[in-house]
Short mmCIF file of C-alpha atoms and ligand atoms in Angstrom, two decimals:
data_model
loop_
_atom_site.label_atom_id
_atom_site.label_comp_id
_atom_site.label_asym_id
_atom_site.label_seq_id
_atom_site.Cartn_x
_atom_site.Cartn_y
_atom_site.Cartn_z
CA UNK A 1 -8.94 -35.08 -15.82
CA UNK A 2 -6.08 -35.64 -13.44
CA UNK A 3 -7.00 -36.94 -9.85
CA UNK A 4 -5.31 -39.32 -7.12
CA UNK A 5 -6.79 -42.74 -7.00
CA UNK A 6 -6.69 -45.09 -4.16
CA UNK A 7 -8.22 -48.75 -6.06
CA UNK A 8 -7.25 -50.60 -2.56
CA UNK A 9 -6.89 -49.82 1.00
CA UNK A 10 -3.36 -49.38 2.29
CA UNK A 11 -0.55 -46.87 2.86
CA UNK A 12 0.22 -43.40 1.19
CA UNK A 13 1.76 -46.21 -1.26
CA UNK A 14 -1.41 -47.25 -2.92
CA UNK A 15 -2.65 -44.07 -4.49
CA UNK A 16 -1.44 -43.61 -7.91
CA UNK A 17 -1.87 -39.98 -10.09
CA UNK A 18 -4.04 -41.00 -13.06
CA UNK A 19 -6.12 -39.72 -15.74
CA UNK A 20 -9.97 -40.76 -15.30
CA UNK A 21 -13.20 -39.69 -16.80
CA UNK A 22 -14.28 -35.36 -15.98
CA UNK A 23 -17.70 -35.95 -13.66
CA UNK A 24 -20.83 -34.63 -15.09
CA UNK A 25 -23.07 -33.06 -12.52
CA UNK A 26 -26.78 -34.35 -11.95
CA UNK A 27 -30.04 -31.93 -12.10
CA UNK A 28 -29.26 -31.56 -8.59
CA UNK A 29 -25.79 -30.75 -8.69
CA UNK A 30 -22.84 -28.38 -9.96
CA UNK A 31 -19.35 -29.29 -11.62
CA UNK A 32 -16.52 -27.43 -9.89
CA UNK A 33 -13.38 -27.23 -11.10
CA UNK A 34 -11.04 -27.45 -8.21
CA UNK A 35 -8.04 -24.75 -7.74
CA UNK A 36 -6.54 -26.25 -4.07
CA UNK A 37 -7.96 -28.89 -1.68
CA UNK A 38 -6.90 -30.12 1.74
CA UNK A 39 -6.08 -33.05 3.65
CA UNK A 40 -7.78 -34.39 7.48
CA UNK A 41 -7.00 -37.20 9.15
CA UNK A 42 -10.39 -38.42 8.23
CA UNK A 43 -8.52 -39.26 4.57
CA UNK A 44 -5.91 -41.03 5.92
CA UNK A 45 -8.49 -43.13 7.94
CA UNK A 46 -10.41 -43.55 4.91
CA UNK A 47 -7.33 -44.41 2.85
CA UNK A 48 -6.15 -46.71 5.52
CA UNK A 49 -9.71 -48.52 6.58
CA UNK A 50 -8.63 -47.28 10.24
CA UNK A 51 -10.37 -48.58 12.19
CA UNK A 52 -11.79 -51.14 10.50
CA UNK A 53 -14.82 -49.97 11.08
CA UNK A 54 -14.65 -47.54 8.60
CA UNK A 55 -15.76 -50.34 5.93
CA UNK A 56 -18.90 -50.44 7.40
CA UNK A 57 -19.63 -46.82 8.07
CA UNK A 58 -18.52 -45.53 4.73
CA UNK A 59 -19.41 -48.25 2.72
CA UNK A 60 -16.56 -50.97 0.61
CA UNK A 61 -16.17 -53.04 2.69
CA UNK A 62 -13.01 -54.90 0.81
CA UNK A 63 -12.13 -52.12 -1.70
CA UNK A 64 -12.21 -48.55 -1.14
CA UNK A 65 -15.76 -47.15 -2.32
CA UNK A 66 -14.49 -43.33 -2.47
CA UNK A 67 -11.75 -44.24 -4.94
CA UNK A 68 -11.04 -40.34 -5.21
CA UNK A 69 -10.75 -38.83 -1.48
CA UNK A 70 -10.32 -34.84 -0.29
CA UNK A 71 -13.62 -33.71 2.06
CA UNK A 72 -12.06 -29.90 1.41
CA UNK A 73 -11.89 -27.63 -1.68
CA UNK A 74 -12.25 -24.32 -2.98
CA UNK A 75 -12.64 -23.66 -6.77
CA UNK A 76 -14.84 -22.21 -9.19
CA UNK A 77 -18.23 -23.37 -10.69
CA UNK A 78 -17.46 -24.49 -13.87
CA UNK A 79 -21.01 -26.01 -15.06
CA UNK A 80 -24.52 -26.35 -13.17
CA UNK A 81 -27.45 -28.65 -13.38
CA UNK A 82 -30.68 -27.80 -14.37
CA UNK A 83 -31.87 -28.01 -11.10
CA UNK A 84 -29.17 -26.34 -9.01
CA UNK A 85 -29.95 -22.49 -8.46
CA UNK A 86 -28.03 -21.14 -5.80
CA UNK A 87 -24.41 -20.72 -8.35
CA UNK A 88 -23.72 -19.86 -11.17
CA UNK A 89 -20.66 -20.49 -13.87
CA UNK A 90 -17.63 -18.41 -12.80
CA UNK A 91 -18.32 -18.42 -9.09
CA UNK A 92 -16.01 -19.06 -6.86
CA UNK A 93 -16.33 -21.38 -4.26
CA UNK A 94 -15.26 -23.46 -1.26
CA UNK A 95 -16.35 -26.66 0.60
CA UNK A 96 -17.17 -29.74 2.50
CA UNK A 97 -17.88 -32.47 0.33
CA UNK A 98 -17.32 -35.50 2.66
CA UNK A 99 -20.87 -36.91 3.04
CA UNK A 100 -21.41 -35.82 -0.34
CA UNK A 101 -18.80 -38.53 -2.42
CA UNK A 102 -15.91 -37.16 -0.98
CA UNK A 103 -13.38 -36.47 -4.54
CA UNK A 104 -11.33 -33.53 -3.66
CA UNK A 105 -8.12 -34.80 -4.72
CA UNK A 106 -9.15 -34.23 -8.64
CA UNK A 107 -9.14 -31.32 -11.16
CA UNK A 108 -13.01 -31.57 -10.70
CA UNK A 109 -15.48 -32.72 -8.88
CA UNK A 110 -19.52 -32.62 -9.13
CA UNK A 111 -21.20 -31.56 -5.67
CA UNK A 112 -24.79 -30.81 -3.94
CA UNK A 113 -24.96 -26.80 -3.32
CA UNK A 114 -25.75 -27.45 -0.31
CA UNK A 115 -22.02 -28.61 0.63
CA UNK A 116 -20.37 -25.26 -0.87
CA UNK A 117 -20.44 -21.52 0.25
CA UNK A 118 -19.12 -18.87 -1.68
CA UNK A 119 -15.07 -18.48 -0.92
CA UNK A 120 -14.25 -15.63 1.74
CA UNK A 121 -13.78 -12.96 -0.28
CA UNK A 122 -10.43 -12.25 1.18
CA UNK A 123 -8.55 -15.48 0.78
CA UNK A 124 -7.38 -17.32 -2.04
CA UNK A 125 -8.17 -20.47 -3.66
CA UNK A 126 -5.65 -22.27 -1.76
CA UNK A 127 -6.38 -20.80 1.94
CA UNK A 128 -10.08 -21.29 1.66
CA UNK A 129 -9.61 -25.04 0.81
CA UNK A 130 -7.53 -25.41 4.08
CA UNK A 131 -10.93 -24.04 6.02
CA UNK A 132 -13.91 -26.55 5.82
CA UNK A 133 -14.00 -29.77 7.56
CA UNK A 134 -11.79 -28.39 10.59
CA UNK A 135 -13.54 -25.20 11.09
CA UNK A 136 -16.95 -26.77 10.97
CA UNK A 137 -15.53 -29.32 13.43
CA UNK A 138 -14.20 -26.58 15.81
CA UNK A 139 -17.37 -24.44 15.16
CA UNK A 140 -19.90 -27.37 16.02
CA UNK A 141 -17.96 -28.53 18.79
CA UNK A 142 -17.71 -25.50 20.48
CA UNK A 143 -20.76 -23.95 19.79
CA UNK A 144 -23.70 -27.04 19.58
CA UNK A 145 -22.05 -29.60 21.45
CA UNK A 146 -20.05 -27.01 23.64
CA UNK A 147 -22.80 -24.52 24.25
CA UNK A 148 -19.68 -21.67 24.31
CA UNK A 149 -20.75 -18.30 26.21
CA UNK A 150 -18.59 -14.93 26.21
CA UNK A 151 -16.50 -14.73 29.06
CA UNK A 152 -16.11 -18.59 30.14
CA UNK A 153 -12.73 -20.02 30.42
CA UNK A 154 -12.43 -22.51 27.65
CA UNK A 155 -9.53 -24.81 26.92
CA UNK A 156 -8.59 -26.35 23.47
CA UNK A 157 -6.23 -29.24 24.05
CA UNK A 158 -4.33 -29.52 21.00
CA UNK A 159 -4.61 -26.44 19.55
CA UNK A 160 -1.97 -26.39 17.36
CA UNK A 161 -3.41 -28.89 14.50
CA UNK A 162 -5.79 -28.53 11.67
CA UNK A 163 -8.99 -27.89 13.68
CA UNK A 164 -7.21 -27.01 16.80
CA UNK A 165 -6.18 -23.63 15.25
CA UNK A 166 -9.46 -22.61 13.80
CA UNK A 167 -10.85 -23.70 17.57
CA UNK A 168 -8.68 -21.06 19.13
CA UNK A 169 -10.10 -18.33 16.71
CA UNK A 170 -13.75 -19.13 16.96
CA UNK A 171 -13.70 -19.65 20.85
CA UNK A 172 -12.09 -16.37 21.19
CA UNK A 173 -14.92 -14.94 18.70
CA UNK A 174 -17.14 -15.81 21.05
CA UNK A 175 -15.72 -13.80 23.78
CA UNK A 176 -14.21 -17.18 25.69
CA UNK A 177 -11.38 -16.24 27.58
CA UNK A 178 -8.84 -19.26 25.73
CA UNK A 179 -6.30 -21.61 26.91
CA UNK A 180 -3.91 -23.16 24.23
CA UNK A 181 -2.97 -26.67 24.98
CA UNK A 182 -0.09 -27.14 22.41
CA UNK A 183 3.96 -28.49 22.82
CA UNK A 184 7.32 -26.24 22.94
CA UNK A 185 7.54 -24.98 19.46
CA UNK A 186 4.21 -23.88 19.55
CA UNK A 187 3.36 -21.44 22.08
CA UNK A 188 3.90 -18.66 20.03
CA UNK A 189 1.98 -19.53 16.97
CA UNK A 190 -1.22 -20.56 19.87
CA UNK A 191 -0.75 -16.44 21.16
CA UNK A 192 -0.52 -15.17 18.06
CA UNK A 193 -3.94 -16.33 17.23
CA UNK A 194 -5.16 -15.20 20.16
CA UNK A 195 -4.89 -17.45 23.04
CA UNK A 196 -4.66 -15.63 26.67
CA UNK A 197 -3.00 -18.39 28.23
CA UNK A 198 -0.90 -21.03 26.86
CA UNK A 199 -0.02 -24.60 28.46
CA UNK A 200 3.48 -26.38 27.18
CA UNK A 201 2.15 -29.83 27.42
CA UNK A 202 5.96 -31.28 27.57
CA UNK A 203 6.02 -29.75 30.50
CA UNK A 204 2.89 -29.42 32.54
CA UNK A 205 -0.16 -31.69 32.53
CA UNK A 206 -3.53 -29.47 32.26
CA UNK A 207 -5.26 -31.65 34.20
CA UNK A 208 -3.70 -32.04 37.61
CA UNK A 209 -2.88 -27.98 38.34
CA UNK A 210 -6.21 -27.89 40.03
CA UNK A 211 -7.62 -25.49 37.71
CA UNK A 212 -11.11 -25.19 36.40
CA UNK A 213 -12.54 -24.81 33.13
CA UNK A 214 -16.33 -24.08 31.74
CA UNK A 215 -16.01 -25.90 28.14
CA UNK A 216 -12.82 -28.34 27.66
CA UNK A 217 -12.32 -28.65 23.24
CA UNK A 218 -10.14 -32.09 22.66
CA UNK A 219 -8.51 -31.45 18.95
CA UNK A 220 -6.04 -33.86 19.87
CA UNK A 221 -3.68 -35.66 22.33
CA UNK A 222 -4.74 -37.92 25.18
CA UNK A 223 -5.80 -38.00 28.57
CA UNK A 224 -8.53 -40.15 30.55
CA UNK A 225 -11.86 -38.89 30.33
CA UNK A 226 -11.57 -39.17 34.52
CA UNK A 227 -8.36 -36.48 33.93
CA UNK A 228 -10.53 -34.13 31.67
CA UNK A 229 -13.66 -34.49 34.45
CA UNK A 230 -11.43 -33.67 37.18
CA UNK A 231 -10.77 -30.02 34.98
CA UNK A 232 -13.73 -29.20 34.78
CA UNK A 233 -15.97 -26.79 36.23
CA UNK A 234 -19.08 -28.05 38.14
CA UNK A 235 -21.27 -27.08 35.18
CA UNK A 236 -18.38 -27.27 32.59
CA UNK A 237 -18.88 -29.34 28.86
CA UNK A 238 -15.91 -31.57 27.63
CA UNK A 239 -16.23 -32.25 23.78
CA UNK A 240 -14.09 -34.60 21.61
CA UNK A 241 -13.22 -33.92 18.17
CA UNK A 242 -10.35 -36.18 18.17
CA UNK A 243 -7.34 -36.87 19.26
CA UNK A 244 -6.23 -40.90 20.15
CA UNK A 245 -8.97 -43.88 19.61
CA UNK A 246 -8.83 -44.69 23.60
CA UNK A 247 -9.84 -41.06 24.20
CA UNK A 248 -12.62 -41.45 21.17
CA UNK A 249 -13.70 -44.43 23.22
CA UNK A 250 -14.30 -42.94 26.73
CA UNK A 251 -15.96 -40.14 24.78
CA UNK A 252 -18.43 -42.52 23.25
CA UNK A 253 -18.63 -45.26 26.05
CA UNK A 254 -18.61 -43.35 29.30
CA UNK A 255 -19.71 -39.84 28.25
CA UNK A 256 -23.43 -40.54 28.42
CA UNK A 257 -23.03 -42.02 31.55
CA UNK A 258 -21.44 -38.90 33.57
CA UNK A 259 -23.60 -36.71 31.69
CA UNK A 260 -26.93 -38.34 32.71
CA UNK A 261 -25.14 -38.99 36.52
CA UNK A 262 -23.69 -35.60 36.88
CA UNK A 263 -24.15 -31.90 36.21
CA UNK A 264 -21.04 -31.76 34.23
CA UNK A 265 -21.61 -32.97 30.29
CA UNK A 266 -18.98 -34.76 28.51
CA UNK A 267 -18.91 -36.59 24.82
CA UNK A 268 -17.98 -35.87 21.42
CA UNK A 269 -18.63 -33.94 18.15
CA UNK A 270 -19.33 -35.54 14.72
CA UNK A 271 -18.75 -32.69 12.26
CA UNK A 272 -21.67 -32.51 9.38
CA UNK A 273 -21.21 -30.33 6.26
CA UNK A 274 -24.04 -28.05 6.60
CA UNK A 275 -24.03 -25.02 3.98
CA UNK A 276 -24.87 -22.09 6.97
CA UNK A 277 -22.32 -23.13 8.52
CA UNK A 278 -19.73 -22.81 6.04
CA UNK A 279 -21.36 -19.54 5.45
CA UNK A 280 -21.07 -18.43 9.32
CA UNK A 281 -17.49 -18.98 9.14
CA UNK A 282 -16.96 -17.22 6.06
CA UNK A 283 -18.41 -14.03 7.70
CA UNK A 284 -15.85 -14.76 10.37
CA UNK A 285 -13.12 -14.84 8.40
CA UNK A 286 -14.15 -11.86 6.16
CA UNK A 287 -14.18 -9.78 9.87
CA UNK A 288 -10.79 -10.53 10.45
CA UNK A 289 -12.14 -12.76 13.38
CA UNK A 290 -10.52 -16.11 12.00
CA UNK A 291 -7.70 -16.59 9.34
CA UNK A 292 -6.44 -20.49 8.17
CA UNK A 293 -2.74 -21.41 9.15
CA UNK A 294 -1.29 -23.41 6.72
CA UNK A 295 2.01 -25.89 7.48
CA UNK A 296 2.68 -27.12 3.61
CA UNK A 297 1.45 -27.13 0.42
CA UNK A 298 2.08 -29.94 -2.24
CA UNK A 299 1.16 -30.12 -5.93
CA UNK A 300 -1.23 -32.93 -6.90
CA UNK A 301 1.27 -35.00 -8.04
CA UNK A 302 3.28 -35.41 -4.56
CA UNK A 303 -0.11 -36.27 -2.64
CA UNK A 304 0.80 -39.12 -1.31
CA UNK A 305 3.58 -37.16 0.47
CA UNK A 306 1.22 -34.73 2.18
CA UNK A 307 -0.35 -38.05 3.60
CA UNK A 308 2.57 -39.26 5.02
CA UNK A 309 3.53 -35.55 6.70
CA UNK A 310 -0.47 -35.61 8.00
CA UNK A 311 -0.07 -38.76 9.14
CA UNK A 312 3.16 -37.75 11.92
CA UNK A 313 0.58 -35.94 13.93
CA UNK A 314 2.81 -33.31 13.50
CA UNK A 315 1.43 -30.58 11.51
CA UNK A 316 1.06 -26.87 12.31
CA UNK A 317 -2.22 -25.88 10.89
CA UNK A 318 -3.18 -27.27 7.25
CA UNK A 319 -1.68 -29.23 4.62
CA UNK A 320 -2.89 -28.03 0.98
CA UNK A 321 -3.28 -29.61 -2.40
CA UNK A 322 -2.35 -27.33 -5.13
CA UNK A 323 -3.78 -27.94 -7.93
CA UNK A 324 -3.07 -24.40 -9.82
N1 NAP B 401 -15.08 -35.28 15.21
C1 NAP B 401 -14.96 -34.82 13.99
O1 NAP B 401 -15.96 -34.58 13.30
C2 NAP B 401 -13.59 -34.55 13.47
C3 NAP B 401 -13.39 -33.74 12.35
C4 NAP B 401 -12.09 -33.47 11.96
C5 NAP B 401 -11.04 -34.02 12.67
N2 NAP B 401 -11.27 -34.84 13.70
C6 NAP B 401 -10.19 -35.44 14.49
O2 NAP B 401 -9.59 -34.39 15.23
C7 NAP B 401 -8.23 -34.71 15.46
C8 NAP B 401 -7.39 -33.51 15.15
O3 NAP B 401 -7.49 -33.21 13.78
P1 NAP B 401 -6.47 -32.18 13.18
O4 NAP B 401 -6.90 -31.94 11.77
O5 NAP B 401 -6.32 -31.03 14.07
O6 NAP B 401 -5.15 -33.07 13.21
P2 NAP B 401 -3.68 -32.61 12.92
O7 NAP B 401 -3.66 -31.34 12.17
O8 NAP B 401 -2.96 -33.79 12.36
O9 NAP B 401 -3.08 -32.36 14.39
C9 NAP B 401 -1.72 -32.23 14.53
C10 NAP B 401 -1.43 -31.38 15.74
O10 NAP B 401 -1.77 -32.08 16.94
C11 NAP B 401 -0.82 -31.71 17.93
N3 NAP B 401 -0.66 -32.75 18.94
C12 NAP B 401 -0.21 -34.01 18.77
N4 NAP B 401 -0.13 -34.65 19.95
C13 NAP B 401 -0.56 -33.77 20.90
C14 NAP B 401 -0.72 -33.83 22.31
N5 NAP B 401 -0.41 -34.93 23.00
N6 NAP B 401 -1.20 -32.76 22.95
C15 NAP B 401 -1.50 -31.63 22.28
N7 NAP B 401 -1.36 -31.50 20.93
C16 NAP B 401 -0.90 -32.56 20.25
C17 NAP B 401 0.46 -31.56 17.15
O11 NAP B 401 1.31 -30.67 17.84
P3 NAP B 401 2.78 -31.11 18.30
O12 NAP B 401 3.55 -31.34 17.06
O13 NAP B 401 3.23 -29.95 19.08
O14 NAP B 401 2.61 -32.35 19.12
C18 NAP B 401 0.02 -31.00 15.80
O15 NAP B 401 0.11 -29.59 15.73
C19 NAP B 401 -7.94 -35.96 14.64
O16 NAP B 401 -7.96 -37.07 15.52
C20 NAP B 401 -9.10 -36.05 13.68
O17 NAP B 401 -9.39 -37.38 13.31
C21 NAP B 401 -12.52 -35.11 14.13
#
């Protein structure tokens, strides 16, 4: 089969389209063969080693131990172990596989059940791959870590990214009354998925207009977790998904601490692949309640070029593989 391998860690450079053995899935597992998958910056970190810490946490520490990344895809079941019962040949699927071997960026890939849900029935191959990892991120965030309630006034800095669009969608599902954090170019895309305010932050900093919010979402951009404190309510929950490492670091360092000093609750979200959620949102989406944006789509063969458009920080909504 056809997949993109990265042998070393490096830049968009080191990944090379080659032809490498089709997986066989274990007892416990089911071959899928994959119709579109999608990038997250968690790739590029993984292609990269950055931070350096990544060697430790994933595993390889001087060569790449996921030679084949891609944490998102949607496909069909193409063959199943005699242990896996939940899918069957034919079915069509989509999923989170990072945590599970990661391998995306392939014509196949073997995978627990556990890290797929059946597609939505009304997208295609190629919008359902663009859903996982940053819907689960946004969903988790907002709804474990964030403890989101109808009618509280919830701002996603960010909002115009990968997870920062799905976090839009699902905080409004809840009944949050939304604030879109996002530049210029933008605003409109933020209100047409159904944000009641939007901030232009080229022109106005969120965090010194004296306003209050219950539940702050950080997708992305940076301010100091002091800034993000000062916005919030005197019960109000600021969660970090991402965004820049100095603002992953308060998260981590000094979140604890104001949590356990404080009423108000600040620190981050970890997203897990976790099969009823993948299932949740696929209910959403099949309301009408959520839809994927996607920026670009790229064949297999120009993958390292979706890297380097991921990695400008740039992108509006998803970038897709295409593997059709
Ligand atoms: N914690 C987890 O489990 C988890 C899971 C997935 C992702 N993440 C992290 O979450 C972050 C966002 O991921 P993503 O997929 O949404 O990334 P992304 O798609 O690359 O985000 C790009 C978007 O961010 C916006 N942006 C850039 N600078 C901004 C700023 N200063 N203020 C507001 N918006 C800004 C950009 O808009 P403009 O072009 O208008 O600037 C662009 O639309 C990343 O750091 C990623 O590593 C964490």
């Amino acid at each position: 089969m056809k997949a993109v391998v990265s042998e070393k860690y490096g830049s968009p450079d080191v990944l090379r389209l080659k032809e490498v053995e089709k997986p066989v899935p274990k007892d416990d597992e089911v071959l899928i063969k994959i119709h579109a998958a999608a990038l997250n910056a968690a790739d590029w970190h993984l292609l990269r080693a950055d931070p350096l810490i990544v060697r430790l946490m994933v595993g390889g520490l001087l060569r790449p131990k996921h030679k084949i990344l891609g944490a998102d895809i949607a496909g069909r079941i193409e063959a199943v172990g005699k242990n896996a019962k939940q899918f069957q040949p034919g079915d069509a699927i989509f999923g989170l596989i990072a945590g599970y071997g990661w391998g995306g960026l392939a014509e196949y890939v073997c995978a627990r059940e556990n890290a797929l849900a059946s597609k939505p029935a009304n997208l295609s191959f190629e919008e359902a791959a663009a859903v996982p990892m940053a819907a689960v991120t946004a969903l988790q965030g907002l709804r474990d870590k964030g403890r989101i309630q109808p009618g509280q006034k919830v701002l996603i800095n960010g909002a115009s990214g990968g997870v920062g669009t799905f976090a839009v969608q699902i905080a409004k599902s809840f009944g949050a009354e939304v604030t879109a954090v996002v530049s210029t170019g933008n605003l409109d895309q933020a209100r047409s998925l159904g944000a009641d305010h939007v901030i232009d932050y080229t022109k106005e900093n969120f965090t010194k207009t004296g306003q209050w919010y219950d539940l702050i979402f950080a997708a992305n951009g940076y301010h100091p977790i002091s800034d993000y404190k000062r916005a919030l309510s005197p019960k109000g929950i600021y969660v970090m998904a991402g965004g820049s490492g100095a603002q992953m670091f308060q998260a981590m360092l000094f979140g604890p601490w104001i949590s356990m000093t404080g009423n108000r609750k600040m620190g981050g979200v970890s997203a897990k692949s976790n099969q009823k959620d993948l299932v949740y949102i696929k209910e959403l989406i099949e309301a009408g309640k959520v839809k994927p944006v996607i920026d670009r789509r790229y064949p297999l063969s120009e993958t390292a070029e979706a890297f380097r458009y991921l990695e400008e920080g740039h992108a509006r909504g998803k970038v897709v593989i295409n593997l059709d």
